[in-house]
Tab-separated table of N, CA and C in Angstrom:
chain	number	residue	atom	x	y	z
Z	1235	CYS	N	98.301	104.826	141.620
Z	1235	CYS	CA	98.108	104.609	143.042
Z	1235	CYS	C	98.936	103.405	143.470
Z	1236	THR	N	99.144	103.299	144.721
Z	1236	THR	CA	99.897	102.195	145.296
Z	1236	THR	C	99.029	101.470	146.308
Z	1237	PHE	N	98.924	100.164	146.170
Z	1237	PHE	CA	98.202	99.350	147.142
Z	1237	PHE	C	99.216	98.815	148.140
Z	1238	THR	N	98.948	98.986	149.409
Z	1238	THR	CA	99.852	98.499	150.444
Z	1238	THR	C	99.172	97.381	151.224
Z	1239	GLY	N	99.954	96.669	152.002
Z	1239	GLY	CA	99.410	95.608	152.835
Z	1239	GLY	C	99.135	94.320	152.079
Z	1240	LEU	N	99.635	94.203	150.844
Z	1240	LEU	CA	99.426	92.992	150.074
Z	1240	LEU	C	100.408	91.916	150.535
Z	1241	LYS	N	100.014	90.669	150.375
Z	1241	LYS	CA	100.840	89.550	150.826
Z	1241	LYS	C	101.737	89.063	149.687
Z	1242	ASN	N	103.048	88.995	149.942
Z	1242	ASN	CA	103.987	88.471	148.949
Z	1242	ASN	C	103.590	87.056	148.565
Z	1243	GLY	N	103.711	86.737	147.267
Z	1243	GLY	CA	103.403	85.407	146.777
Z	1243	GLY	C	101.932	85.167	146.490
Z	1244	THR	N	101.072	86.156	146.751
Z	1244	THR	CA	99.637	86.036	146.480
Z	1244	THR	C	99.302	86.806	145.211
Z	1245	LYS	N	98.585	86.153	144.299
Z	1245	LYS	CA	98.203	86.789	143.034
Z	1245	LYS	C	96.998	87.704	143.262
Z	1246	TYR	N	97.098	88.942	142.770
Z	1246	TYR	CA	96.032	89.932	142.867
Z	1246	TYR	C	95.624	90.392	141.478
Z	1247	ASP	N	94.333	90.632	141.284
Z	1247	ASP	CA	93.817	91.187	140.038
Z	1247	ASP	C	93.607	92.680	140.217
Z	1248	PHE	N	93.906	93.471	139.168
Z	1248	PHE	CA	93.763	94.918	139.221
Z	1248	PHE	C	92.977	95.416	138.017
Z	1249	LEU	N	92.176	96.448	138.246
Z	1249	LEU	CA	91.360	97.047	137.200
Z	1249	LEU	C	91.239	98.536	137.491
Z	1250	VAL	N	91.366	99.359	136.446
Z	1250	VAL	CA	91.153	100.799	136.562
Z	1250	VAL	C	90.061	101.184	135.575
Z	1251	ILE	N	89.058	101.917	136.057
Z	1251	ILE	CA	88.017	102.439	135.187
Z	1251	ILE	C	87.888	103.937	135.452
Z	1252	ALA	N	87.266	104.642	134.537
Z	1252	ALA	CA	87.155	106.103	134.641
Z	1252	ALA	C	85.697	106.520	134.834
Z	1253	TYR	N	85.513	107.665	135.477
Z	1253	TYR	CA	84.191	108.241	135.690
Z	1253	TYR	C	84.169	109.618	135.050
Z	1254	ASN	N	83.177	109.904	134.202
Z	1254	ASN	CA	83.145	111.186	133.490
Z	1254	ASN	C	82.150	112.181	134.083
Z	1255	GLY	N	81.673	111.939	135.285
Z	1255	GLY	CA	80.710	112.828	135.934
Z	1255	GLY	C	79.292	112.304	135.885
Z	1256	SER	N	79.044	111.363	134.951
Z	1256	SER	CA	77.697	110.796	134.891
Z	1256	SER	C	77.696	109.273	134.743
Z	1257	ALA	N	78.797	108.693	134.302
Z	1257	ALA	CA	78.837	107.244	134.119
Z	1257	ALA	C	80.267	106.723	134.236
Z	1258	TRP	N	80.361	105.478	134.647
Z	1258	TRP	CA	81.652	104.794	134.705
Z	1258	TRP	C	81.941	104.153	133.352
Z	1259	SER	N	83.209	104.065	132.992
Z	1259	SER	CA	83.583	103.405	131.744
Z	1259	SER	C	83.257	101.911	131.839
Z	1260	THR	N	83.008	101.312	130.692
Z	1260	THR	CA	82.729	99.884	130.670
Z	1260	THR	C	84.035	99.113	130.664
Z	1261	TRP	N	83.970	97.867	131.066
Z	1261	TRP	CA	85.161	97.032	131.102
Z	1261	TRP	C	84.779	95.575	130.912
Z	1262	THR	N	85.778	94.778	130.534
Z	1262	THR	CA	85.623	93.335	130.428
Z	1262	THR	C	86.789	92.685	131.171
Z	1263	ASN	N	86.762	91.392	131.278
Z	1263	ASN	CA	87.860	90.683	131.942
Z	1263	ASN	C	89.197	90.912	131.261
Z	1264	SER	N	89.188	91.245	129.967
Z	1264	SER	CA	90.457	91.489	129.270
Z	1264	SER	C	91.134	92.766	129.760
Z	1265	ASN	N	90.419	93.628	130.490
Z	1265	ASN	CA	91.004	94.842	131.053
Z	1265	ASN	C	91.679	94.601	132.403
Z	1266	ILE	N	91.488	93.420	132.953
Z	1266	ILE	CA	92.069	93.092	134.258
Z	1266	ILE	C	93.489	92.581	134.066
Z	1267	VAL	N	94.406	93.102	134.857
Z	1267	VAL	CA	95.780	92.601	134.870
Z	1267	VAL	C	96.036	92.020	136.247
Z	1268	ASN	N	96.984	91.104	136.329
Z	1268	ASN	CA	97.289	90.550	137.640
Z	1268	ASN	C	98.774	90.641	137.912
Z	1269	ALA	N	99.075	90.611	139.189
Z	1269	ALA	CA	100.461	90.686	139.638
Z	1269	ALA	C	100.584	89.935	140.948
Z	1270	THR	N	101.766	89.393	141.181
Z	1270	THR	CA	102.068	88.711	142.427
Z	1270	THR	C	103.222	89.445	143.087
Z	1271	PRO	N	102.955	90.149	144.195
Z	1271	PRO	CA	104.044	90.876	144.864
Z	1271	PRO	C	105.112	89.928	145.392
Z	1272	VAL	N	106.346	90.361	145.281
Z	1272	VAL	CA	107.471	89.647	145.879
Z	1272	VAL	C	108.296	90.666	146.632
Z	1273	GLY	N	109.007	90.225	147.613
Z	1273	GLY	CA	109.815	91.155	148.398
Z	1273	GLY	C	110.920	90.416	149.106
Z	1274	SER	N	111.562	91.091	150.025
Z	1274	SER	CA	112.646	90.483	150.783
Z	1274	SER	C	112.152	89.214	151.450
Z	1275	GLY	N	112.933	88.178	151.330
Z	1275	GLY	CA	112.573	86.921	151.944
Z	1275	GLY	C	111.610	86.095	151.111
Z	1276	SER	N	111.190	86.585	149.974
Z	1276	SER	CA	110.278	85.820	149.128
Z	1276	SER	C	111.083	84.812	148.332
Z	1277	SER	N	110.376	84.011	147.571
Z	1277	SER	CA	111.066	83.014	146.770
Z	1277	SER	C	111.349	83.528	145.359
Z	1278	ALA	N	111.450	84.844	145.215
Z	1278	ALA	CA	111.748	85.426	143.902
Z	1278	ALA	C	113.149	85.009	143.457
Z	1279	PHE	N	113.353	84.949	142.157
Z	1279	PHE	CA	114.643	84.550	141.620
Z	1279	PHE	C	114.844	85.233	140.290
Z	1280	GLY	N	115.883	84.859	139.564
Z	1280	GLY	CA	116.295	85.584	138.379
Z	1280	GLY	C	115.308	85.615	137.226
Z	1281	THR	N	115.354	86.723	136.513
Z	1281	THR	CA	114.573	86.892	135.292
Z	1281	THR	C	115.446	86.496	134.114
Z	1282	PRO	N	114.929	85.657	133.201
Z	1282	PRO	CA	115.765	85.211	132.088
Z	1282	PRO	C	116.137	86.341	131.130
Z	1283	ALA	N	117.362	86.294	130.620
Z	1283	ALA	CA	117.774	87.204	129.549
Z	1283	ALA	C	117.236	86.627	128.252
Z	1284	ILE	N	116.735	87.488	127.377
Z	1284	ILE	CA	116.080	86.996	126.167
Z	1284	ILE	C	116.725	87.548	124.902
Z	1285	THR	N	116.495	86.833	123.808
Z	1285	THR	CA	116.818	87.329	122.472
Z	1285	THR	C	115.538	87.249	121.651
Z	1286	VAL	N	115.387	88.192	120.748
Z	1286	VAL	CA	114.191	88.248	119.907
Z	1286	VAL	C	114.632	88.225	118.451
Z	1287	THR	N	114.026	87.337	117.675
Z	1287	THR	CA	114.275	87.264	116.238
Z	1287	THR	C	112.996	87.656	115.508
Z	1288	PRO	N	112.969	88.884	114.929
Z	1288	PRO	CA	111.769	89.299	114.208
Z	1288	PRO	C	111.637	88.560	112.886
Z	1289	GLY	N	110.389	88.356	112.470
Z	1289	GLY	CA	110.110	87.723	111.191
Z	1289	GLY	C	108.964	88.441	110.502
Z	1290	ASN	N	108.416	87.831	109.487
Z	1290	ASN	CA	107.306	88.398	108.747
Z	1290	ASN	C	106.012	88.186	109.535
Z	1291	GLY	N	105.565	89.223	110.239
Z	1291	GLY	CA	104.341	89.131	111.029
Z	1291	GLY	C	104.474	88.302	112.292
Z	1292	GLN	N	105.707	88.034	112.690
Z	1292	GLN	CA	105.920	87.234	113.893
Z	1292	GLN	C	107.259	87.562	114.529
Z	1293	ALA	N	107.424	87.113	115.774
Z	1293	ALA	CA	108.698	87.256	116.469
Z	1293	ALA	C	108.912	86.021	117.328
Z	1294	THR	N	110.127	85.477	117.280
Z	1294	THR	CA	110.487	84.340	118.114
Z	1294	THR	C	111.344	84.839	119.268
Z	1295	VAL	N	110.950	84.477	120.476
Z	1295	VAL	CA	111.647	84.881	121.693
Z	1295	VAL	C	112.299	83.638	122.280
Z	1296	LYS	N	113.601	83.737	122.599
Z	1296	LYS	CA	114.344	82.620	123.193
Z	1296	LYS	C	115.031	83.093	124.464
Z	1297	TRP	N	115.230	82.167	125.406
Z	1297	TRP	CA	115.903	82.486	126.655
Z	1297	TRP	C	116.544	81.223	127.213
Z	1298	ASN	N	117.506	81.418	128.093
Z	1298	ASN	CA	118.139	80.306	128.792
Z	1298	ASN	C	117.258	79.885	129.960
Z	1299	ALA	N	117.296	78.602	130.280
Z	1299	ALA	CA	116.528	78.094	131.415
Z	1299	ALA	C	117.022	78.748	132.705
Z	1300	VAL	N	116.077	79.027	133.598
Z	1300	VAL	CA	116.404	79.569	134.917
Z	1300	VAL	C	116.337	78.420	135.913
Z	1301	SER	N	117.394	78.241	136.697
Z	1301	SER	CA	117.437	77.160	137.672
Z	1301	SER	C	116.243	77.252	138.621
Z	1302	GLY	N	115.515	76.154	138.746
Z	1302	GLY	CA	114.364	76.104	139.643
Z	1302	GLY	C	113.047	76.498	139.000
Z	1303	ALA	N	113.088	77.006	137.765
Z	1303	ALA	CA	111.850	77.440	137.104
Z	1303	ALA	C	111.031	76.232	136.666
Z	1304	THR	N	109.727	76.314	136.897
Z	1304	THR	CA	108.807	75.270	136.457
Z	1304	THR	C	107.965	75.729	135.272
Z	1305	MET	N	107.969	77.044	135.001
Z	1305	MET	CA	107.169	77.604	133.918
Z	1305	MET	C	107.686	79.004	133.615
Z	1306	TYR	N	107.380	79.470	132.417
Z	1306	TYR	CA	107.748	80.820	131.997
Z	1306	TYR	C	106.512	81.524	131.438
Z	1307	ALA	N	106.503	82.836	131.570
Z	1307	ALA	CA	105.486	83.668	130.922
Z	1307	ALA	C	106.220	84.619	129.994
Z	1308	ALA	N	105.889	84.543	128.708
Z	1308	ALA	CA	106.484	85.426	127.705
Z	1308	ALA	C	105.424	86.455	127.321
Z	1309	PHE	N	105.849	87.697	127.192
Z	1309	PHE	CA	104.926	88.792	126.922
Z	1309	PHE	C	105.403	89.618	125.739
Z	1310	TYR	N	104.455	90.272	125.069
Z	1310	TYR	CA	104.796	91.320	124.127
Z	1310	TYR	C	103.739	92.406	124.222
Z	1311	ARG	N	104.130	93.592	123.808
Z	1311	ARG	CA	103.207	94.720	123.702
Z	1311	ARG	C	103.707	95.626	122.595
Z	1312	VAL	N	102.794	96.409	122.021
Z	1312	VAL	CA	103.209	97.438	121.076
Z	1312	VAL	C	104.011	98.443	121.885
Z	1313	ASN	N	105.145	98.862	121.371
Z	1313	ASN	CA	106.106	99.691	122.090
Z	1313	ASN	C	105.457	100.735	122.995
Z	1314	GLY	N	105.694	100.599	124.285
Z	1314	GLY	CA	105.288	101.605	125.250
Z	1314	GLY	C	103.842	101.571	125.701
Z	1315	THR	N	102.985	100.728	125.111
Z	1315	THR	CA	101.603	100.666	125.583
Z	1315	THR	C	101.563	99.897	126.896
Z	1316	SER	N	100.439	99.933	127.566
Z	1316	SER	CA	100.348	99.255	128.853
Z	1316	SER	C	99.794	97.845	128.750
Z	1317	ALA	N	99.234	97.464	127.615
Z	1317	ALA	CA	98.589	96.158	127.479
Z	1317	ALA	C	99.567	95.108	126.973
Z	1318	TRP	N	99.905	94.150	127.816
Z	1318	TRP	CA	100.788	93.055	127.445
Z	1318	TRP	C	99.958	91.861	126.992
Z	1319	THR	N	100.417	91.143	125.983
Z	1319	THR	CA	99.842	89.869	125.578
Z	1319	THR	C	100.773	88.778	126.083
Z	1320	GLN	N	100.207	87.717	126.651
Z	1320	GLN	CA	101.013	86.723	127.355
Z	1320	GLN	C	100.802	85.318	126.821
Z	1321	LYS	N	101.890	84.531	126.845
Z	1321	LYS	CA	101.860	83.090	126.617
Z	1321	LYS	C	102.601	82.443	127.772
Z	1322	THR	N	102.106	81.346	128.292
Z	1322	THR	CA	102.855	80.596	129.293
Z	1322	THR	C	103.341	79.300	128.665
Z	1323	THR	N	104.507	78.857	129.098
Z	1323	THR	CA	105.128	77.676	128.515
Z	1323	THR	C	106.136	77.087	129.492
Z	1324	THR	N	106.450	75.821	129.288
Z	1324	THR	CA	107.551	75.205	130.032
Z	1324	THR	C	108.813	75.163	129.169
Z	1325	ALA	N	108.680	75.557	127.911
Z	1325	ALA	CA	109.812	75.578	126.977
Z	1325	ALA	C	110.668	76.828	127.203
Z	1326	THR	N	111.770	76.932	126.476
Z	1326	THR	CA	112.642	78.110	126.575
Z	1326	THR	C	112.596	78.943	125.302
Z	1327	SER	N	111.474	78.868	124.598
Z	1327	SER	CA	111.247	79.744	123.458
Z	1327	SER	C	109.760	79.736	123.125
Z	1328	CYS	N	109.336	80.766	122.422
Z	1328	CYS	CA	107.974	80.800	121.901
Z	1328	CYS	C	107.941	81.770	120.728
Z	1329	THR	N	106.932	81.622	119.895
Z	1329	THR	CA	106.766	82.502	118.747
Z	1329	THR	C	105.422	83.194	118.849
Z	1330	PHE	N	105.441	84.507	118.763
Z	1330	PHE	CA	104.210	85.297	118.714
Z	1330	PHE	C	103.897	85.560	117.249
Z	1331	THR	N	102.692	85.239	116.821
Z	1331	THR	CA	102.278	85.443	115.439
Z	1331	THR	C	101.188	86.505	115.381
Z	1332	GLY	N	100.837	86.906	114.183
Z	1332	GLY	CA	99.786	87.903	114.005
Z	1332	GLY	C	100.243	89.316	114.318
Z	1333	LEU	N	101.547	89.545	114.316
Z	1333	LEU	CA	102.092	90.866	114.591
Z	1333	LEU	C	102.156	91.678	113.304
Z	1334	LYS	N	102.273	92.972	113.453
Z	1334	LYS	CA	102.244	93.872	112.295
Z	1334	LYS	C	103.659	94.280	111.889
Z	1335	ASN	N	104.016	94.009	110.632
Z	1335	ASN	CA	105.323	94.412	110.110
Z	1335	ASN	C	105.482	95.930	110.204
Z	1336	GLY	N	106.703	96.389	110.477
Z	1336	GLY	CA	106.982	97.814	110.594
Z	1336	GLY	C	106.639	98.396	111.952
Z	1337	THR	N	106.170	97.577	112.871
Z	1337	THR	CA	105.783	98.039	114.202
Z	1337	THR	C	106.843	97.622	115.214
Z	1338	LYS	N	107.136	98.527	116.151
Z	1338	LYS	CA	108.088	98.231	117.218
Z	1338	LYS	C	107.340	97.583	118.382
Z	1339	TYR	N	107.886	96.478	118.891
Z	1339	TYR	CA	107.291	95.736	119.993
Z	1339	TYR	C	108.275	95.621	121.155
Z	1340	ASP	N	107.730	95.503	122.360
Z	1340	ASP	CA	108.505	95.210	123.564
Z	1340	ASP	C	108.264	93.744	123.911
Z	1341	PHE	N	109.315	93.041	124.354
Z	1341	PHE	CA	109.204	91.635	124.732
Z	1341	PHE	C	109.813	91.439	126.114
Z	1342	LEU	N	109.232	90.508	126.868
Z	1342	LEU	CA	109.672	90.224	128.232
Z	1342	LEU	C	109.361	88.773	128.551
Z	1343	VAL	N	110.225	88.120	129.320
Z	1343	VAL	CA	109.961	86.774	129.828
Z	1343	VAL	C	110.264	86.774	131.314
Z	1344	ILE	N	109.366	86.178	132.095
Z	1344	ILE	CA	109.607	85.982	133.523
Z	1344	ILE	C	109.476	84.497	133.834
Z	1345	ALA	N	110.075	84.078	134.916
Z	1345	ALA	CA	110.089	82.665	135.296
Z	1345	ALA	C	109.260	82.449	136.560
Z	1346	TYR	N	108.714	81.235	136.687
Z	1346	TYR	CA	107.920	80.846	137.859
Z	1346	TYR	C	108.561	79.621	138.477
Z	1347	ASN	N	108.730	79.619	139.799
Z	1347	ASN	CA	109.397	78.506	140.463
Z	1347	ASN	C	108.453	77.654	141.302
Z	1348	GLY	N	107.158	77.750	141.047
Z	1348	GLY	CA	106.188	76.967	141.801
Z	1348	GLY	C	105.528	77.752	142.909
Z	1349	SER	N	106.140	78.897	143.298
Z	1349	SER	CA	105.524	79.713	144.342
Z	1349	SER	C	105.574	81.206	144.058
Z	1350	ALA	N	106.451	81.638	143.173
Z	1350	ALA	CA	106.543	83.075	142.876
Z	1350	ALA	C	107.109	83.290	141.474
Z	1351	TRP	N	106.737	84.415	140.884
Z	1351	TRP	CA	107.276	84.835	139.594
Z	1351	TRP	C	108.531	85.657	139.826
Z	1352	SER	N	109.481	85.561	138.917
Z	1352	SER	CA	110.682	86.392	139.016
Z	1352	SER	C	110.294	87.859	138.850
Z	1353	THR	N	111.059	88.721	139.453
Z	1353	THR	CA	110.813	90.152	139.341
Z	1353	THR	C	111.495	90.662	138.073
Z	1354	TRP	N	111.041	91.805	137.581
Z	1354	TRP	CA	111.634	92.372	136.381
Z	1354	TRP	C	111.594	93.885	136.458
Z	1355	THR	N	112.457	94.490	135.658
Z	1355	THR	CA	112.470	95.940	135.500
Z	1355	THR	C	112.483	96.236	134.000
Z	1356	ASN	N	112.440	97.465	133.634
Z	1356	ASN	CA	112.480	97.836	132.217
Z	1356	ASN	C	113.758	97.368	131.540
Z	1357	SER	N	114.816	97.135	132.312
Z	1357	SER	CA	116.060	96.655	131.707
Z	1357	SER	C	115.929	95.217	131.202
Z	1358	ASN	N	114.891	94.493	131.617
Z	1358	ASN	CA	114.644	93.133	131.134
Z	1358	ASN	C	113.845	93.109	129.837
Z	1359	VAL	N	113.321	94.252	129.415
Z	1359	VAL	CA	112.492	94.344	128.223
Z	1359	VAL	C	113.388	94.523	126.997
Z	1360	VAL	N	113.117	93.731	125.961
Z	1360	VAL	CA	113.870	93.820	124.708
Z	1360	VAL	C	112.930	94.343	123.626
Z	1361	ASN	N	113.400	95.321	122.855
Z	1361	ASN	CA	112.605	95.899	121.769
Z	1361	ASN	C	113.025	95.312	120.439
Z	1362	ALA	N	112.054	95.156	119.541
Z	1362	ALA	CA	112.335	94.699	118.179
Z	1362	ALA	C	111.274	95.261	117.253
Z	1363	THR	N	111.692	95.625	116.056
Z	1363	THR	CA	110.767	96.088	115.024
Z	1363	THR	C	110.674	95.016	113.959
Z	1364	LEU	N	109.468	94.634	113.595
Z	1364	LEU	CA	109.268	93.598	112.566
Z	1364	LEU	C	109.496	94.186	111.199
């Protein structure tokens, strides 16, 4: 579904649950994802290009600083799943540990400039197999 009428630069939380005819599925806060819409005239800016170095049960993600960025959010997910795991940092690298060797992962980094997160597309996602 598409939500319309949202305000650019405002963070929104989203949750989807299912109904089987007699009960709704259960959920916790870990099922909630958030997004901040950006659009024309917003303060959106570039998404960093990243490199991923796989290791034994871990992956190190590095990127160049984005001009004006005050913080970064680095994400990973098991290839193609919808659940991203996130770390925020002011650095230009981070290491995700506790990953499973032989598994393909997707990695992404976005930048924050104090008022909006950079936009991204699937072309910003880098895949790596540990």
